[in-house]
Short mmCIF file of C-alpha atoms and ligand atoms in Angstrom, two decimals:
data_model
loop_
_atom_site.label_atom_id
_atom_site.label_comp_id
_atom_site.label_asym_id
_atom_site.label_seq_id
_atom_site.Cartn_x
_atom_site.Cartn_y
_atom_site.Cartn_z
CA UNK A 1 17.66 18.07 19.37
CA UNK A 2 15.87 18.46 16.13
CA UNK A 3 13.84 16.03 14.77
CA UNK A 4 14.58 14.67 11.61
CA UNK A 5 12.87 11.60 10.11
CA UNK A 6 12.91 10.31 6.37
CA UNK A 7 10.53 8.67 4.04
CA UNK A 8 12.88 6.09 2.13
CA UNK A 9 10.84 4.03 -0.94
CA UNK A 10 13.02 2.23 -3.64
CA UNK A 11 10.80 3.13 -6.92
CA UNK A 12 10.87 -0.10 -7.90
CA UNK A 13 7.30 -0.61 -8.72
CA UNK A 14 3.74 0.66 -7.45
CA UNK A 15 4.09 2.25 -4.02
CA UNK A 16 2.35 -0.37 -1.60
CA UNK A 17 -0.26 0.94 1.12
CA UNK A 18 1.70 -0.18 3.80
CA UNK A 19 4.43 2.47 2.54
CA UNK A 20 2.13 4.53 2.45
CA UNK A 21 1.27 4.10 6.61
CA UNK A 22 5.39 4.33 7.05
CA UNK A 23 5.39 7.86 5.25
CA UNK A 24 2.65 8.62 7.31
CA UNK A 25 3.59 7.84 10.43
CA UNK A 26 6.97 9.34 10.17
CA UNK A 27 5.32 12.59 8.90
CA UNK A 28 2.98 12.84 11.97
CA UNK A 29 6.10 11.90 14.06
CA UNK A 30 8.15 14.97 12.66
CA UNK A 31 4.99 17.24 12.85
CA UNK A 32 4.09 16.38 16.40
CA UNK A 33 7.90 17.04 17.60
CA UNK A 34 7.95 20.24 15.61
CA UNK A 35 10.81 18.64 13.47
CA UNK A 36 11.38 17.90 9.72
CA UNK A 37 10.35 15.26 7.16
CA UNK A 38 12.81 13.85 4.47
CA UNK A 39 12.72 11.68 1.11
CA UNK A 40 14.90 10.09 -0.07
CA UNK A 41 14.39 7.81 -3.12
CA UNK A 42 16.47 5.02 -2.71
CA UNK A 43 16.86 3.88 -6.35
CA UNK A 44 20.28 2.27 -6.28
CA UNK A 45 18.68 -0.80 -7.73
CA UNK A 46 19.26 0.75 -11.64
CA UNK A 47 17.13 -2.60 -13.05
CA UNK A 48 14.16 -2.43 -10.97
CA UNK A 49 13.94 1.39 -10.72
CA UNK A 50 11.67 3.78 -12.96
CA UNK A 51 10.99 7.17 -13.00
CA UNK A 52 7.35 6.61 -13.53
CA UNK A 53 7.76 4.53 -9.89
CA UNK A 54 9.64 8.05 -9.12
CA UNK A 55 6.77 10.21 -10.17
CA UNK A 56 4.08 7.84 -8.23
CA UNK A 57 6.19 8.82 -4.92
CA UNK A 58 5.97 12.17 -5.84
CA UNK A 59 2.51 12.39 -7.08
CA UNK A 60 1.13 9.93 -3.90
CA UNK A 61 2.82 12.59 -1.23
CA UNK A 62 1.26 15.51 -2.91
CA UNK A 63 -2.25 13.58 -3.06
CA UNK A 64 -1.75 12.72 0.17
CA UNK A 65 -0.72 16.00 1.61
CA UNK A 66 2.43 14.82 3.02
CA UNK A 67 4.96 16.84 1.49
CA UNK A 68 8.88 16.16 2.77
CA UNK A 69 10.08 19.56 4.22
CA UNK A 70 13.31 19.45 1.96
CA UNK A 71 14.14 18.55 -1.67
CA UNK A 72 14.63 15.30 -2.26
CA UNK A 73 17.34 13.33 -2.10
CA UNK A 74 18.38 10.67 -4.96
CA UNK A 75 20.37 8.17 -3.30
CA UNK A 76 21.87 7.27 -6.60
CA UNK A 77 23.52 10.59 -6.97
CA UNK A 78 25.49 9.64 -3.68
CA UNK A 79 27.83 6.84 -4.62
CA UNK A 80 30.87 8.92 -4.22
CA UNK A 81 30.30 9.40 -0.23
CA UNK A 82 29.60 5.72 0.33
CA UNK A 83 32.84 4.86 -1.38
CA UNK A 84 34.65 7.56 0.80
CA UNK A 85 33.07 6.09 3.95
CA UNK A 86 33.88 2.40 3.14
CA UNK A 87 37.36 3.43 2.01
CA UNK A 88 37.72 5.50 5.24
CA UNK A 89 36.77 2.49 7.21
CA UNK A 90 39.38 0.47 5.87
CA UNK A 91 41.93 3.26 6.46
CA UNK A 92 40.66 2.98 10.09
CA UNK A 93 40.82 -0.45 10.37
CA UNK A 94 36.98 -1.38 10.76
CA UNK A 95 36.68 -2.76 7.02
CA UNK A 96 38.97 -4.55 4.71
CA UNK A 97 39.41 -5.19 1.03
CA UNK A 98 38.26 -9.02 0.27
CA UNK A 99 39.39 -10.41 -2.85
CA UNK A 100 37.50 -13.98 -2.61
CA UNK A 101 36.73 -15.29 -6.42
CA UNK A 102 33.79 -16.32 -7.22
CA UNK A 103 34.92 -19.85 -6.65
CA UNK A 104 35.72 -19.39 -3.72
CA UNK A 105 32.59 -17.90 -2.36
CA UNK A 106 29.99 -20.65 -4.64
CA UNK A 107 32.55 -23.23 -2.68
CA UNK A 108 31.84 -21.87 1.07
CA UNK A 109 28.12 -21.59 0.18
CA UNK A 110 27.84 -25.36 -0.76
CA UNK A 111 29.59 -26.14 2.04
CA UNK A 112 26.94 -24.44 4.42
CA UNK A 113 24.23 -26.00 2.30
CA UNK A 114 26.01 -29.39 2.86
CA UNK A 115 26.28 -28.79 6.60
CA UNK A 116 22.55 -27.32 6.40
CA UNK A 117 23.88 -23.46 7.74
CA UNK A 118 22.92 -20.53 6.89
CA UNK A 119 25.86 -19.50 4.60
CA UNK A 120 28.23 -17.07 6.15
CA UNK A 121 31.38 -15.84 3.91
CA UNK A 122 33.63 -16.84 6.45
CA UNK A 123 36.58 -14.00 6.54
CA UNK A 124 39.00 -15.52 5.19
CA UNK A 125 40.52 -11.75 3.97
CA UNK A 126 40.08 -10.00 7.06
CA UNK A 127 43.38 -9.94 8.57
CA UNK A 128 45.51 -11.31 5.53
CA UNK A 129 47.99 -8.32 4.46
CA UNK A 130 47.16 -6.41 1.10
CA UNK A 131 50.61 -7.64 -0.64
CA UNK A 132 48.57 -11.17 -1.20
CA UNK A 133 46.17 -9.89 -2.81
CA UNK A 134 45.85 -11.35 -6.26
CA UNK A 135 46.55 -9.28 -9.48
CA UNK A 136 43.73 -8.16 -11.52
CA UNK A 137 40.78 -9.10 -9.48
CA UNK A 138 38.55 -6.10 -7.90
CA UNK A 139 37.77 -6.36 -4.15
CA UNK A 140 34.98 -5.71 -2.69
CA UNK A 141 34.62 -3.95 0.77
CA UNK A 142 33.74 -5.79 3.86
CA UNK A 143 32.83 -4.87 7.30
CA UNK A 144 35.06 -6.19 9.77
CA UNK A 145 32.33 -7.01 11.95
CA UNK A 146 32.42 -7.78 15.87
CA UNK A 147 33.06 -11.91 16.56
CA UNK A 148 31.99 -11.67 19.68
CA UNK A 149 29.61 -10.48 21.66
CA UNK A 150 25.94 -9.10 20.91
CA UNK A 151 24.82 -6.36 18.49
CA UNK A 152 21.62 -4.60 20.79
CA UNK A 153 19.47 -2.44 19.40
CA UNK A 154 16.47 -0.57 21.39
CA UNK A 155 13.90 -0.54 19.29
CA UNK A 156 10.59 2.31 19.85
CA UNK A 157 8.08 -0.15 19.01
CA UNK A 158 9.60 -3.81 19.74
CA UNK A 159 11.59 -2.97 22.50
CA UNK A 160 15.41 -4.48 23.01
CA UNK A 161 16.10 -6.58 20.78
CA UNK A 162 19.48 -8.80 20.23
CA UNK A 163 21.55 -10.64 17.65
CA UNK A 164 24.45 -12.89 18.68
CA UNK A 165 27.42 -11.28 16.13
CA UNK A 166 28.67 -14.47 16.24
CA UNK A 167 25.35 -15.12 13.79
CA UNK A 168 26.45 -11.77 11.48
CA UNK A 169 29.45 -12.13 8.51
CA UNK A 170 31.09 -9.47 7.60
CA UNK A 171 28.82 -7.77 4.91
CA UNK A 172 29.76 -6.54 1.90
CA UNK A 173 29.75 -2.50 2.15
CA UNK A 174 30.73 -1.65 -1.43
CA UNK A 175 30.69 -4.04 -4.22
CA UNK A 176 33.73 -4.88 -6.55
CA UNK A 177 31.94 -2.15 -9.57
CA UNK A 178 32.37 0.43 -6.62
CA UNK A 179 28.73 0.32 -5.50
CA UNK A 180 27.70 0.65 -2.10
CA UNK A 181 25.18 -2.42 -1.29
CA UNK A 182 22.46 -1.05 -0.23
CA UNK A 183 22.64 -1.46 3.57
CA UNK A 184 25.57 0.87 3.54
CA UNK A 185 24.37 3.21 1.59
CA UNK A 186 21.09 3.95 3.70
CA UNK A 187 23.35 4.32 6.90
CA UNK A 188 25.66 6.82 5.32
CA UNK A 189 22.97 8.96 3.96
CA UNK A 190 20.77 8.60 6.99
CA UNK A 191 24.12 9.86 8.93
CA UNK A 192 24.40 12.60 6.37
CA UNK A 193 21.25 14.20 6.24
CA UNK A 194 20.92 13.84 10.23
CA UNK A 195 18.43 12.10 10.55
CA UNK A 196 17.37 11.13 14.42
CA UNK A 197 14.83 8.50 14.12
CA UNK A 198 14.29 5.81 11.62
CA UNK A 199 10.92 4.57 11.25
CA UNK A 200 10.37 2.02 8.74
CA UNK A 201 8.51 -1.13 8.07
CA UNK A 202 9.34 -4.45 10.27
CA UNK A 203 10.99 -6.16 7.43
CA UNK A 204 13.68 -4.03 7.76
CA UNK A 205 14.12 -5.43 11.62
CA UNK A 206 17.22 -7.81 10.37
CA UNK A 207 19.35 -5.13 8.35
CA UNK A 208 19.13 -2.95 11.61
CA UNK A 209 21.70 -5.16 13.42
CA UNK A 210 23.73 -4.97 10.24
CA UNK A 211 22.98 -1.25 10.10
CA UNK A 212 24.14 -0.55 13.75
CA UNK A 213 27.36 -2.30 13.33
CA UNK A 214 28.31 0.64 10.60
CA UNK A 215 27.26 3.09 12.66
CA UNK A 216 29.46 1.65 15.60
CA UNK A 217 32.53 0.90 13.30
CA UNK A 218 32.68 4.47 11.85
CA UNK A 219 31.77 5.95 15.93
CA UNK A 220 28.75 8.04 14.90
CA UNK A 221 25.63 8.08 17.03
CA UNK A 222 22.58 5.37 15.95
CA UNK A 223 19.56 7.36 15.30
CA UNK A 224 16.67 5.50 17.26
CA UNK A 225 15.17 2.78 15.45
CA UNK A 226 11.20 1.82 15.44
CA UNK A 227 10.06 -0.84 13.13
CA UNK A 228 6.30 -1.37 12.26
CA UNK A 229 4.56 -3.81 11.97
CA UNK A 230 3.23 -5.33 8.66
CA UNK A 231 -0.01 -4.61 7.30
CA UNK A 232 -1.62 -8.12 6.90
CA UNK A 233 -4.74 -9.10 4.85
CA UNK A 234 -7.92 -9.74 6.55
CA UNK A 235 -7.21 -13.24 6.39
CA UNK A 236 -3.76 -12.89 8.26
CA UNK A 237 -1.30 -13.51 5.55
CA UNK A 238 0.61 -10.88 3.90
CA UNK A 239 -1.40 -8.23 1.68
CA UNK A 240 -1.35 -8.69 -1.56
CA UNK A 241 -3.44 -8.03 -4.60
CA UNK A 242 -5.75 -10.91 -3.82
CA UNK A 243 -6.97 -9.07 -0.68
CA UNK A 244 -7.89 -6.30 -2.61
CA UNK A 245 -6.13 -2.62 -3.72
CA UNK A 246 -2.69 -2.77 -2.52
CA UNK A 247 -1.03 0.03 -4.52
CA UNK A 248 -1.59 3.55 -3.53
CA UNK A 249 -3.16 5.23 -6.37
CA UNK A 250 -5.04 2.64 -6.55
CA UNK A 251 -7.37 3.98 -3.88
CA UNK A 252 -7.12 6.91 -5.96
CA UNK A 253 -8.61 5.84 -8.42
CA UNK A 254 -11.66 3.83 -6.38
CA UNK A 255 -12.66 7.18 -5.59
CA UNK A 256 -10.86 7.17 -1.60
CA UNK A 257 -10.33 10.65 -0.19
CA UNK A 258 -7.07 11.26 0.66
CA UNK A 259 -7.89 12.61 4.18
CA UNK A 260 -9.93 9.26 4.37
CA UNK A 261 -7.02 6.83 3.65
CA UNK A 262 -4.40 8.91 5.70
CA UNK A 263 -6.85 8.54 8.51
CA UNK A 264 -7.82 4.80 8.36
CA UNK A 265 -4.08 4.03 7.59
CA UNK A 266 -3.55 5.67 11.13
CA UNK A 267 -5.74 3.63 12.89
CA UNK A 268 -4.30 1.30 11.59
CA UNK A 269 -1.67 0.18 14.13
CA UNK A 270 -1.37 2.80 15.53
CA UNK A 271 -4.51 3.49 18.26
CA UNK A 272 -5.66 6.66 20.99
CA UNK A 273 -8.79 5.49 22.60
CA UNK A 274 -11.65 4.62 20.83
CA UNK A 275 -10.96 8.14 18.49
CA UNK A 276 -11.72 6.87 15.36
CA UNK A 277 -12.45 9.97 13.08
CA UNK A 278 -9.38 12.47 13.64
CA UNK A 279 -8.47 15.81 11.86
CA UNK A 280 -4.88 16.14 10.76
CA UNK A 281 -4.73 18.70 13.17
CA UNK A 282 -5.63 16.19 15.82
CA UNK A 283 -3.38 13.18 14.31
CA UNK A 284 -0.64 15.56 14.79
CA UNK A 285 -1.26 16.78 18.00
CA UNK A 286 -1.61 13.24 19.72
CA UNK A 287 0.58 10.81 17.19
CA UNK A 288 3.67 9.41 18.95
CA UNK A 289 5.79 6.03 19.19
CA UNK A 290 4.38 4.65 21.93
CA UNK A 291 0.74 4.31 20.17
CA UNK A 292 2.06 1.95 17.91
CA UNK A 293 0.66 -1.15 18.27
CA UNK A 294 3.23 -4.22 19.09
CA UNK A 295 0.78 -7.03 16.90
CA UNK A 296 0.48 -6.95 12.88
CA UNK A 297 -1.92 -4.87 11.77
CA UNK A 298 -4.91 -6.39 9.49
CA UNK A 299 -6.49 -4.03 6.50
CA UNK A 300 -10.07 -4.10 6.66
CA UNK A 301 -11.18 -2.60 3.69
CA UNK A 302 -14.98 -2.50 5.06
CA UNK A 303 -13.39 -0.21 7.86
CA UNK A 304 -12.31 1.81 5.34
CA UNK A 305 -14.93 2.41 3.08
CA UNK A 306 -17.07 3.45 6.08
CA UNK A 307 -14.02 6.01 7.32
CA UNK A 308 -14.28 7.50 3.54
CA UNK A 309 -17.94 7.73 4.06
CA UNK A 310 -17.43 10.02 7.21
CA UNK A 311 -15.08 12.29 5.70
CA UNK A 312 -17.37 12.34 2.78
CA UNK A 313 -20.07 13.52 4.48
CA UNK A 314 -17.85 15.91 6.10
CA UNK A 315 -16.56 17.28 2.61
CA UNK A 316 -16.76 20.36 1.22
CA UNK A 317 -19.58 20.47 -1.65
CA UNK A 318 -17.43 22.03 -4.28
CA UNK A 319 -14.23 20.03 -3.64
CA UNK A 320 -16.76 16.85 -4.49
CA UNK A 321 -18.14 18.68 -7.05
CA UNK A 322 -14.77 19.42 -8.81
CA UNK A 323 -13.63 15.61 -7.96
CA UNK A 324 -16.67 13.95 -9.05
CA UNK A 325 -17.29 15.47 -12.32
CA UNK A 326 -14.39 14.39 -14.14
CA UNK A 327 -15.29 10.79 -13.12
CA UNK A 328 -19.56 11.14 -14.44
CA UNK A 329 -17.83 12.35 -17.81
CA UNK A 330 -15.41 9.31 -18.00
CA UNK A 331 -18.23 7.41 -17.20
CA UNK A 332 -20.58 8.81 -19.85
CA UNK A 333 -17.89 9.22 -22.18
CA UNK A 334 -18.46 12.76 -23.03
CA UNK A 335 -17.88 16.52 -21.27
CA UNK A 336 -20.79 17.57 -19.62
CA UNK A 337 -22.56 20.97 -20.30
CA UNK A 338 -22.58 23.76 -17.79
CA UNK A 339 -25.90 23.31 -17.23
CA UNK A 340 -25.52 19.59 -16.25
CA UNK A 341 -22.54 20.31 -14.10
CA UNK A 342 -24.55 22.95 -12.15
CA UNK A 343 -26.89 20.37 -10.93
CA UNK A 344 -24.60 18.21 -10.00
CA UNK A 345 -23.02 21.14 -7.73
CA UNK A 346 -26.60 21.99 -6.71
CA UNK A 347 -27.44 18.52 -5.45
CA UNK A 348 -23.98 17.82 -4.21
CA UNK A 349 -24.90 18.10 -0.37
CA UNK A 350 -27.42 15.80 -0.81
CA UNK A 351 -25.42 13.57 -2.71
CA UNK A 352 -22.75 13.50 -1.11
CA UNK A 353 -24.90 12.01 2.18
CA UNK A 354 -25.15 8.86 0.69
CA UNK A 355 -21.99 7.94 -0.99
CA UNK A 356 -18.96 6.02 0.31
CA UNK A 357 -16.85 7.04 -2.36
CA UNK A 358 -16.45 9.13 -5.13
CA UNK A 359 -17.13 6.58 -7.61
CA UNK A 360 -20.55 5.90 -5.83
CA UNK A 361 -20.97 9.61 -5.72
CA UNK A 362 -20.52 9.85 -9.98
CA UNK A 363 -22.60 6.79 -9.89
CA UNK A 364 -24.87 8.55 -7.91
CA UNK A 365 -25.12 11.88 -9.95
CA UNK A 366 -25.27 10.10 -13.54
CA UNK A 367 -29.42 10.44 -13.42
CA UNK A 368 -28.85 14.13 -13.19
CA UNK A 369 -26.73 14.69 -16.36
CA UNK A 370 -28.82 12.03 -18.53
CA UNK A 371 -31.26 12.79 -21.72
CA UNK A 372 -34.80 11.01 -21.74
CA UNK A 373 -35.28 7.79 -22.48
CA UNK A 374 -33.45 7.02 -18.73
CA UNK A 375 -32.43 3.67 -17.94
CA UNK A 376 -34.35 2.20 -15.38
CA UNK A 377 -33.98 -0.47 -12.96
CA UNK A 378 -35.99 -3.19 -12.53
CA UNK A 379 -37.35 -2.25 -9.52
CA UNK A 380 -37.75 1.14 -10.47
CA UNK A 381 -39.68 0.10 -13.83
CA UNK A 382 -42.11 -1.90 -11.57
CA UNK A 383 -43.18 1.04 -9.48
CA UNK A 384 -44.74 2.73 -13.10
CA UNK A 385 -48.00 1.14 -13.02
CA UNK A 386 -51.32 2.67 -14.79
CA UNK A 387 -52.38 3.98 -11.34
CA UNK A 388 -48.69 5.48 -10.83
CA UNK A 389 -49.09 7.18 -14.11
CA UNK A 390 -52.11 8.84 -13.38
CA UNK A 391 -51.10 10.50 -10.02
CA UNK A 392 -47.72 11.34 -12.39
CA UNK A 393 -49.82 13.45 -14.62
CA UNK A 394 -51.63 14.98 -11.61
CA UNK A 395 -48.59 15.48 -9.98
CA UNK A 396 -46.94 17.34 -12.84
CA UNK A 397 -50.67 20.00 -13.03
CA UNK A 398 -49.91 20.65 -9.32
CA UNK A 399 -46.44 21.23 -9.82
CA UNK A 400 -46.71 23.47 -12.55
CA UNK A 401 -48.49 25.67 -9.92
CA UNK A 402 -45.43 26.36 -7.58
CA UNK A 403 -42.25 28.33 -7.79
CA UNK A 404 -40.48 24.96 -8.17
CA UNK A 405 -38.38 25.15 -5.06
CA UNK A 406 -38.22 22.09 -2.91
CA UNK A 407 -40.68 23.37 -0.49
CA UNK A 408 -43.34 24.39 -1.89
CA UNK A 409 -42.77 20.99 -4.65
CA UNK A 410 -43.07 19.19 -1.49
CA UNK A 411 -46.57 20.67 -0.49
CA UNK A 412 -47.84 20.18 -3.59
CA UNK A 413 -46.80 16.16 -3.16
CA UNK A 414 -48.83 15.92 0.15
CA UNK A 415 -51.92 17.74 -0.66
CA UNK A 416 -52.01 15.56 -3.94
CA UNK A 417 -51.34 12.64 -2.12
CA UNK A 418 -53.75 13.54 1.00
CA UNK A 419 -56.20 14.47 -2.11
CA UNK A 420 -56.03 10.56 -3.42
CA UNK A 421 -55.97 9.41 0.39
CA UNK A 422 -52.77 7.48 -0.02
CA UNK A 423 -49.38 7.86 1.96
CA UNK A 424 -46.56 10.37 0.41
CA UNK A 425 -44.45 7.53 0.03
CA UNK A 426 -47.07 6.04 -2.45
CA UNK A 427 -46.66 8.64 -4.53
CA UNK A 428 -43.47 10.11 -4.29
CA UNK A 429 -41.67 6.63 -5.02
CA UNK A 430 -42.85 6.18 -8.60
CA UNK A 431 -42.13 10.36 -9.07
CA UNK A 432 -38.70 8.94 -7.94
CA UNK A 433 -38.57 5.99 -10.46
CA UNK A 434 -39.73 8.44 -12.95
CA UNK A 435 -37.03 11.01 -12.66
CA UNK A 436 -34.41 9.11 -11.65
CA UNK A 437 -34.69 5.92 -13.01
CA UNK A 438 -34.05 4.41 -9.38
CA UNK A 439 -35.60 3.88 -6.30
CA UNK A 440 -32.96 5.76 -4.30
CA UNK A 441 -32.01 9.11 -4.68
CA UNK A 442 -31.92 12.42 -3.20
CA UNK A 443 -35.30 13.75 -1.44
CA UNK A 444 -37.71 13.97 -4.66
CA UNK A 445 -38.41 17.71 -4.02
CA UNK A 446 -34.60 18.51 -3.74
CA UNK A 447 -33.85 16.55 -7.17
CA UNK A 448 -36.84 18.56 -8.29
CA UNK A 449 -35.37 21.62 -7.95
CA UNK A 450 -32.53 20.97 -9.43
CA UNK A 451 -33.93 19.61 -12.52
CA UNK A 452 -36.44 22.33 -13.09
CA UNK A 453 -39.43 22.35 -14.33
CA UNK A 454 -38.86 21.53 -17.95
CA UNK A 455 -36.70 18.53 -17.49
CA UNK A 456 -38.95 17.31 -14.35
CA UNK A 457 -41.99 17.81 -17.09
CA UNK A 458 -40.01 15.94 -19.76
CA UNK A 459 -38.62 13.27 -17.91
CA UNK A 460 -42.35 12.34 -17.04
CA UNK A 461 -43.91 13.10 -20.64
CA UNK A 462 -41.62 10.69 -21.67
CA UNK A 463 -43.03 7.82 -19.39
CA UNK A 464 -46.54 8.88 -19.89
CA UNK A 465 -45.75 8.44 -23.55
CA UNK A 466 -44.85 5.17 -23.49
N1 LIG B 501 14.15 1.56 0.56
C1 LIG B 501 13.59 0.71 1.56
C2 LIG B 501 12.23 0.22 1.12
O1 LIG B 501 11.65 0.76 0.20
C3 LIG B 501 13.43 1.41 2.88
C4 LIG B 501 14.70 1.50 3.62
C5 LIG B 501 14.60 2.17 4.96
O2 LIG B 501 13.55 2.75 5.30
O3 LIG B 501 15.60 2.15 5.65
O4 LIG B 501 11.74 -0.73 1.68
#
């Protein structure tokens, strides 16, 4: 059997993180079993969906690397097919046209909310013959669900779990405007496109008793069901904005690698050993069902940041290089010149050792890419004393006499510094403050060299001026 698994959002809105962790999970699934992963946008709800919410799926999966092996599939573009599947059920006797008014239902529901019951339309057109029906009123579709009995469903990640049909009504399967409702729907097009294994989010747990009654009534095979757990907020409840980003690209934006985020998201809930840093190549190789962990899962957005340092350590210099610019510029507010994005390639290695993200890594670079008079910090203004000056100007004589790589830059700093009997840190922390307006940055000789001579000259003219 071939594998076939589907990602199914409704573009309703931003696509939530924990979506995110379903796609992934059902793409590792399909790589590891050498099968195939789907999409299907579900936008059936013609309100509440967008096609900017459309082009955020699209756009998120691309970013993200996890591209669905076939075109996509619109559910919205399927209505015929549902209505021939409900209509073939009630040619085969498993559904039934309900003509209840509106009345009629608003009457049974304040009679369960008088008797404190859930409401449950009570099938009151299930085996009346089609000559009552009343003239000019549009039916709607029902499932004639199972009375009796026990709807079972084994699920990969919760195991069996059970519904008394006695607790299930028979659901509407197309509406009276000849719309499927949206449980139907998702079964006939997850029948459709073949697809062997549904993994979705746990919210869905309640609609897959529904769900397997379809599949029974019409006699096609259930795919096997595994339902994941929520991602909750570090305080337990449900994630939401308060907690922090919630909507993919909004990690995007906060400068998360991609190969970051699909890792933590991983690990999240899903758990092989203590691995906590694992290729795509190794995600795929060891992903399966039964790793899935049984408990909610809680974001830890600490967790993360440190995962995005790894892989940014881990990062290919350019890549940064080409993801980082466009960020100094929007921060700066203007394009940067050749020359200024060539240092930031230059440093980039070094750079890119101390960031966590790729907005701490612009951050990081702005000193680089900046005219004279720098901004300094507090701290770093404090380090510019009279004495600090002096060794500054010595400093810059010495320099002058070097090839201005970070080696030989570096020699110069101890002999001065052995010369004035004081430790390299003495001097090379106000050299810091004076080029980079910070106390942290780069090794001094390496930031050096990428400034070059004339800017490292200007940069401390300037302060020497003041
Ligand atoms: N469209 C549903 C959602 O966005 C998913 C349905 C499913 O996976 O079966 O929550």
């Amino acid at each position: 059997m071939t594998i076939r698994v589907r990602f199914a959002p409704s573009p309703t809105g931003m696509l939530h993180i924990g979506s995110v962790r379903t796609a992934l999970f059902n793409f590792l699934f399909a790589r590891h079993h050498g099968g195939a992963f789907l999409l299907r946008v579900e936008d059936t709800d013609t309100e509440r969906s967008t096609e900017a919410a459309t082009q955020v799926i699209f756009d998120v999966l691309d970013w993200l690397d996890l591209k669905p092996d076939e075109p996509p599939v619109f559910q919205s573009t399927r209505y015929a097919r549902h209505r021939e599947v409900a209509e073939a059920m009630v040619q085969a006797g498993t559904a039934y046209r309900c003509y209840c008014s509106r009345e009629e239902l608003a009457e049974m529901r304040a009679q369960a909310d008088a008797a404190k019951k859930p409401f449950r339309y009570d099938g009151r057109w299930r085996d009346r013959d089609p000559s009552e029906a009343p003239a000019g009123v549009d039916p709607v579709i029902r499932l004639k669900a199972p009375r009796s009995g026990e709807t079972i469903v084994h699920d990969r990640v919760k195991g069996e779990v059970r519904v008394q049909n006695a607790e299930l009504d028979d659901m509407i399967l197309l509406r009276s405007n000849g719309v499927p409702t949206y449980l139907h729907a998702v079964v006939v097009d997850d029948h459709d496109m073949d697809i062997t294994h549904v993994i979705r989010g746990d919210d869905h747990l309640t609609n897959t008793f529904r769900q397997a009654q379809i599949y029974d009534a019409m006699g096609w095979s259930r795919p096997e069901f595994a339902h994941l757990p929520l991602i909750h907020g570090p305080d337990g409840g449900k994630l939401s904005k308060r907690h922090g980003a919630v909507s993919s690209l909004q990690f995007r934006d906060e400068g998360y690698l991609p190969e970051a985020l699909c890792n933590y998201l991983l690990r999240l809930g899903w758990g092989h050993g203590d691995a906590e840093i694992l290729s795509r190549d190794d995600q795929i190789k060891l992903f399966d069902l039964d790793g899935v962990g049984r408990g909610a899962a809680k974001m830890d957005y600490k967790k993360l940041i440190q995962v995005n340092a790894v892989w940014l350590r881990a990062a290919d210099p350019d890549r940064l290089t080409a993801l980082t610019l466009p960020r100094i510029e929007a921060l700066l507010d203007a394009t940067l010149t050749p020359i200024a994005a060539e240092r930031v390639q230059k440093l980039m290695p070094r750079l890119q050792e101390r960031a966590r993200t790729l907005a701490e890594l612009a951050e990081s670079a702005l000193f680089l890419v900046r005219d004279t008079p720098l901004p300094f910090t507090p701290k770093a203004l404090a380090l510019l004393t009279e004495e600090a000056r002096d060794d500054l100007s010595a400093l810059l004589l010495a320099f002058a006499q070097t090839d201005y790589t970070a080696p030989s830059l570096y020699q110069a700093m101890v002999a001065h510094a052995e010369a004035v009997g004081k430790k390299l840190g003495l001097v090379a922390e106000p050299l810091r403050a004076a080029l980079t307006g910070s106390t942290t940055s780069p090794p001094i000789d390496a930031v050096m060299e990428t400034l070059g001579q004339h800017d490292v000259e200007r940069r401390v003219f300037a302060i020497l001026a003041e």
